Amino acid sequence: MADAVTPNDAIAAIRATGGAQPGYRALHAKGTLYRGTFTATAEAASLSRAAHLSGEPVETLVRFSNGSGNPRQRDGLPHVRGMALKFSLPDGSTTDVSAQTARVFTSSTPEGFVELLNALRPSISTPIRLTKYLAGHRGLFKSVRANGAVTRIPASYATLEYHALHAFRWVDASGGARFVRYHLVPEAGEQFLALRDGLRRDADFLTDELNERLRDQPVRFQYRVQIAGPDDSTVDPSQPWQSTQTVTAGHLDITGLDTAREHGDDIVVFDPMRVTDGIEPSDDPVLRFRTRAYSESVKLRTGVERGAEAPQL
Ligand code: HEM
């Protein structure tokens, strides 16, 4: 088994691939904040007692992003895209969801992810390194197939499905519990561009397109939860789930740009470990590592420690 990596190792490996640029998020560097309202269904309330699942509409902060660590990455290139949510709860606290267009993660551990980043480091020996890596990780071919959306150029941030990948334990009012995975499904359906058309688009076309779309009407996503079956792993985000039991837990209506946040010393971090009563993180090692890696990224992009803002592990 590989030695345990530190958050610094992860940031160094991300930097070597062109990410972790000072002043920007280490990954998903280019993104835009939006405002919206989330309204849960009655079914959600029966699965978890979490405050935002009661059915009362809650304000939600949303960030769409290009997965690259390069803040000037062209939108018209195939890549992972991100959708992160921050629900405002009645007691003044928040709870987050962090999702991306890949259906499964590339690795079951932080070590595996850092190993992949190291193999991808651009240099004259990259093809040899990558070939060696792929020969030792045949499972990755399966995940490339499952992650088809990542190899394509979307027509819009509003025409992509996003997946939160980790399992969370939803606990209901009587203490009953089940593990679930989250999926954000666009009401507009999934739509992609032909590669040639995508490559011709402006560098920021995904943000421009979404802003234009929002001038006419809100953009709606369904928030679906997939309930784990007996053979579905709750600790390995690189494994797809077999369960077909999916529940629509609510609807998110994105109404426009957020202009209030991330000015001056305001710091926004979407951290999947920021759960609330009624939702518990699983023992997935990638999920638990993310808070520590995100804290390093925050230090790099803002110059300050996260302190009490970070979920307590
Ligand atoms: C060991 C694994 C991972 C590492 C080291 C890692 C690293 C990072 C870092 C450093 C950031 C920037 C954080 C910030 O400055 O606020 C980031 C952002 C992000 N990551 Fe990860 N990540 C990992 C796994 C994942 C997984 C599994 C997902 C998908 C569910 C994911 C989705 C995202 C998203 C959506 C953002 C952008 C959040 C925003 O818009 O602010 N990451 N990641």
XYZ file of C-alpha atoms and ligand atoms in Angstrom:
356
model
C 0.000 0.000 0.000
C 1.254 3.521 -0.809
C 2.446 5.762 2.054
C -0.172 8.144 3.437
C -0.097 11.478 1.621
C -0.522 14.855 3.313
C -2.679 17.750 2.089
C 0.596 19.489 1.185
C 1.555 16.537 -1.041
C -1.802 16.884 -2.788
C -1.381 20.635 -3.327
C 2.202 20.121 -4.587
C 0.997 17.455 -7.048
C -1.855 19.753 -8.193
C 0.606 22.632 -8.619
C 2.894 20.441 -10.758
C -0.013 19.904 -13.178
C -0.564 23.677 -13.469
C -3.059 24.218 -10.635
C -2.714 25.733 -7.146
C -2.013 29.204 -8.493
C -1.788 31.872 -5.771
C -5.077 33.734 -5.316
C -7.215 30.955 -6.843
C -8.777 27.682 -5.718
C -6.159 24.945 -6.245
C -8.622 23.057 -8.482
C -11.871 24.346 -10.000
C -10.057 27.692 -10.140
C -12.433 29.326 -12.623
C -16.008 29.562 -11.410
C -18.967 31.841 -10.726
C -21.342 32.162 -7.782
C -25.133 32.145 -8.205
C -28.177 32.415 -5.911
C -31.146 30.144 -5.788
C -33.829 28.490 -3.699
C -34.011 24.839 -2.730
C -37.322 23.198 -1.843
C -37.355 19.632 -0.539
C -40.034 17.058 -1.297
C -42.055 15.264 1.401
C -40.069 12.112 0.605
C -36.812 13.844 1.567
C -38.212 14.724 4.993
C -39.075 11.060 5.538
C -35.447 10.050 4.833
C -33.571 12.678 6.852
C -34.442 15.106 9.615
C -31.911 17.685 8.244
C -33.359 21.207 8.472
C -33.107 22.018 4.728
C -35.108 18.867 3.940
C -38.208 19.941 5.895
C -39.942 21.297 2.775
C -39.576 25.003 3.648
C -37.709 26.824 0.817
C -34.085 27.622 1.768
C -31.693 30.108 0.208
C -28.867 28.389 -1.611
C -25.500 29.615 -2.860
C -24.302 27.781 -5.990
C -20.900 27.759 -7.712
C -20.414 26.349 -11.207
C -16.791 25.753 -12.127
C -14.337 24.418 -14.623
C -12.433 21.592 -12.882
C -9.001 22.742 -14.000
C -6.604 24.460 -11.596
C -5.854 26.966 -14.358
C -7.995 30.079 -13.757
C -7.832 30.937 -17.481
C -8.754 27.458 -18.777
C -10.891 27.662 -21.946
C -14.464 26.443 -21.378
C -14.531 24.815 -24.831
C -12.177 21.981 -23.901
C -13.265 18.642 -22.436
C -12.884 18.614 -18.651
C -14.581 17.877 -15.350
C -17.099 20.635 -14.372
C -18.198 21.325 -10.820
C -21.436 22.320 -9.139
C -21.230 23.173 -5.445
C -24.146 24.090 -3.156
C -24.377 25.828 0.204
C -27.805 25.613 1.861
C -28.650 28.318 4.453
C -30.294 26.701 7.479
C -32.838 28.373 9.788
C -30.348 28.487 12.708
C -27.902 30.602 10.660
C -25.520 27.703 9.886
C -24.965 26.179 6.438
C -24.507 22.710 4.952
C -22.716 21.966 1.671
C -22.856 19.626 -1.320
C -19.899 19.354 -3.709
C -20.531 17.582 -7.003
C -18.884 17.138 -10.376
C -19.619 15.654 -13.789
C -17.602 12.449 -13.264
C -19.830 9.530 -12.214
C -17.073 7.841 -10.204
C -13.816 9.171 -8.745
C -10.506 8.089 -10.285
C -9.325 6.471 -7.067
C -10.530 4.941 -3.810
C -7.918 6.802 -1.703
C -6.198 10.223 -1.566
C -2.914 8.359 -2.216
C -4.285 7.003 -5.494
C -5.408 10.477 -6.583
C -1.990 12.007 -5.845
C -0.332 9.118 -7.723
C -2.514 9.909 -10.753
C -1.697 13.639 -10.521
C 2.007 12.764 -10.401
C 1.626 10.597 -13.499
C -0.113 13.479 -15.309
C 2.615 16.065 -14.485
C 3.431 17.606 -17.873
C 7.011 16.947 -19.020
C 8.838 15.060 -21.739
C 8.424 11.797 -19.774
C 4.638 12.147 -19.251
C 3.679 9.530 -21.892
C 5.970 6.922 -20.269
C 4.775 7.778 -16.748
C 1.140 7.711 -17.794
C 1.491 4.416 -19.669
C 3.103 2.818 -16.605
C 0.368 4.226 -14.367
C -2.423 2.943 -16.621
C -0.815 -0.504 -16.864
C -0.931 -0.731 -13.053
C -4.459 0.701 -12.781
C -6.586 -1.178 -15.286
C -9.729 -0.230 -13.343
C -9.223 3.346 -14.541
C -10.315 2.358 -18.073
C -13.670 1.372 -16.580
C -13.976 4.757 -14.877
C -13.053 6.590 -18.121
C -15.983 4.792 -19.784
C -18.328 5.654 -16.883
C -17.137 9.274 -16.969
C -18.046 9.962 -20.609
C -19.427 13.453 -19.825
C -15.945 14.533 -18.761
C -14.578 13.821 -22.236
C -17.193 16.061 -23.921
C -17.967 19.785 -24.111
C -21.322 20.752 -22.560
C -23.752 23.118 -24.265
C -24.311 24.791 -20.884
C -23.594 24.416 -17.179
C -27.399 23.986 -17.039
C -27.339 20.873 -19.273
C -25.058 18.616 -17.239
C -25.643 16.037 -14.514
C -23.423 16.441 -11.458
C -22.626 13.688 -8.935
C -21.405 14.040 -5.341
C -19.741 10.574 -5.425
C -19.345 9.950 -1.669
C -21.905 8.168 0.504
C -23.655 10.030 3.338
C -25.821 8.490 6.065
C -29.261 10.080 6.206
C -30.911 9.758 9.601
C -34.665 10.336 9.938
C -36.729 11.696 12.850
C -37.136 8.226 14.404
C -33.451 7.352 14.111
C -33.833 5.114 11.021
C -30.836 5.445 8.669
C -29.678 4.670 5.153
C -26.637 5.516 3.024
C -27.253 7.699 -0.035
C -25.348 9.314 -2.899
C -26.459 12.668 -4.389
C -27.082 13.524 -8.045
C -28.082 16.899 -9.529
C -30.110 16.383 -12.673
C -30.870 19.326 -15.001
C -34.492 19.939 -15.960
C -33.194 20.901 -19.450
C -31.684 17.408 -19.900
C -28.063 16.680 -20.793
C -26.798 18.479 -23.912
C -23.316 18.532 -25.409
C -21.669 20.314 -28.336
C -19.900 18.665 -31.233
C -16.177 18.856 -30.420
C -15.530 21.193 -33.391
C -18.256 23.643 -32.253
C -17.032 23.582 -28.664
C -13.464 24.371 -29.623
C -14.673 27.467 -31.514
C -16.576 28.949 -28.531
C -15.271 31.917 -26.508
C -13.021 31.087 -23.551
C -15.778 31.923 -21.009
C -18.803 30.789 -23.008
C -20.218 28.574 -20.243
C -20.562 31.472 -17.786
C -21.811 33.876 -20.490
C -24.381 31.321 -21.668
C -25.682 30.686 -18.147
C -25.996 34.408 -17.382
C -27.940 34.884 -20.630
C -30.195 31.885 -19.870
C -30.953 33.266 -16.384
C -32.193 36.554 -17.869
C -35.234 34.666 -19.215
C -36.067 32.263 -16.396
C -34.643 30.342 -13.440
C -32.563 27.249 -14.144
C -33.961 24.198 -12.386
C -32.184 21.064 -11.155
C -33.669 18.013 -9.456
C -31.797 16.919 -6.358
C -31.926 13.130 -6.428
C -30.646 10.688 -3.864
C -29.702 7.128 -4.710
C -30.259 4.763 -1.791
C -27.470 2.198 -1.305
C -28.209 -1.455 -2.001
C -26.613 -4.268 0.043
C -23.579 -4.589 -2.280
C -22.913 -0.863 -2.812
C -19.703 0.424 -1.208
C -20.155 3.305 1.215
C -16.411 3.966 1.467
C -15.127 3.788 -2.125
C -16.025 6.702 -4.453
C -14.376 4.937 -7.415
C -17.069 2.207 -7.394
C -20.400 2.780 -9.158
C -23.530 1.779 -7.251
C -25.843 -0.933 -8.570
C -28.927 0.315 -6.708
C -31.683 1.719 -8.918
C -33.643 3.042 -5.924
C -33.600 6.792 -6.483
C -35.733 9.444 -4.792
C -36.270 13.058 -5.863
C -35.363 14.861 -2.650
C -36.062 18.374 -3.905
C -35.744 21.053 -6.582
C -33.183 23.794 -6.896
C -34.188 26.959 -8.764
C -31.173 29.086 -9.651
C -32.369 32.647 -10.124
C -29.313 34.797 -10.866
C -25.754 35.820 -10.134
C -24.629 36.217 -6.549
C -23.043 39.622 -6.137
C -22.742 39.671 -2.336
C -20.075 37.033 -1.573
C -16.295 36.802 -2.009
C -15.609 40.517 -1.744
C -12.931 41.837 0.601
C -12.016 39.219 3.200
C -15.166 37.087 2.747
C -14.155 33.460 2.099
C -16.505 30.880 0.582
C -15.571 27.207 0.904
C -17.820 24.398 -0.288
C -16.796 21.501 1.945
C -18.607 18.141 1.664
C -17.789 17.404 5.318
C -19.950 20.394 6.369
C -22.975 18.295 7.264
C -25.816 19.009 9.668
C -27.961 17.023 12.120
C -29.680 14.273 10.078
C -26.702 13.811 7.707
C -23.473 11.996 8.630
C -20.325 11.583 6.521
C -19.330 8.011 5.635
C -15.863 6.630 6.376
C -14.754 7.231 2.781
C -11.067 8.252 3.111
C -11.253 10.580 0.079
C -14.204 12.451 1.598
C -12.398 12.902 4.916
C -9.148 14.017 3.246
C -10.899 16.742 1.269
C -11.437 19.109 4.223
C -7.701 19.115 4.949
C -6.734 19.615 1.294
C -9.326 22.405 0.946
C -7.900 24.146 4.029
C -4.453 24.198 2.360
C -6.031 25.584 -0.792
C -7.832 28.293 1.195
C -4.556 29.313 2.838
C -2.973 29.582 -0.586
C -5.790 31.568 -2.174
C -6.585 33.924 0.718
C -3.429 33.980 2.839
C -5.354 33.063 6.023
C -6.146 29.893 7.976
C -9.721 28.601 7.779
C -9.919 28.227 11.549
C -13.463 27.769 12.884
C -14.905 27.966 9.357
C -13.627 24.411 8.678
C -15.796 21.471 9.789
C -14.352 19.789 12.879
C -13.071 16.326 11.911
C -8.328 13.500 -2.725
C -9.260 13.977 -3.530
C -9.449 15.435 -3.819
C -8.603 16.486 -3.697
C -7.142 16.482 -3.208
C -9.313 17.678 -4.120
C -8.794 18.959 -4.127
C -9.520 20.120 -4.326
C -9.094 21.449 -3.978
C -7.754 21.776 -3.350
C -10.094 22.312 -4.292
C -10.157 23.823 -4.055
C -10.844 24.084 -2.698
C -10.971 25.536 -2.323
O -10.018 26.304 -2.466
O -12.068 25.922 -1.830
C -11.167 21.533 -4.846
C -12.362 22.038 -5.288
C -13.424 21.268 -5.702
N -13.499 19.878 -5.700
Fe -12.055 18.621 -5.089
N -10.591 17.329 -4.488
C -10.717 15.967 -4.328
C -11.842 15.207 -4.568
C -13.009 15.698 -5.084
C -14.169 14.888 -5.364
C -14.303 13.397 -5.101
C -15.121 15.744 -5.875
C -16.513 15.424 -6.349
C -17.461 15.046 -5.672
C -14.548 17.083 -5.884
C -15.211 18.221 -6.300
C -14.733 19.509 -6.169
C -15.498 20.705 -6.516
C -16.910 20.753 -7.102
C -14.678 21.797 -6.219
C -15.014 23.276 -6.415
C -15.765 23.842 -5.188
C -16.062 25.306 -5.391
O -16.741 25.628 -6.381
O -15.623 26.129 -4.563
N -13.286 17.014 -5.405
N -10.821 20.187 -4.857
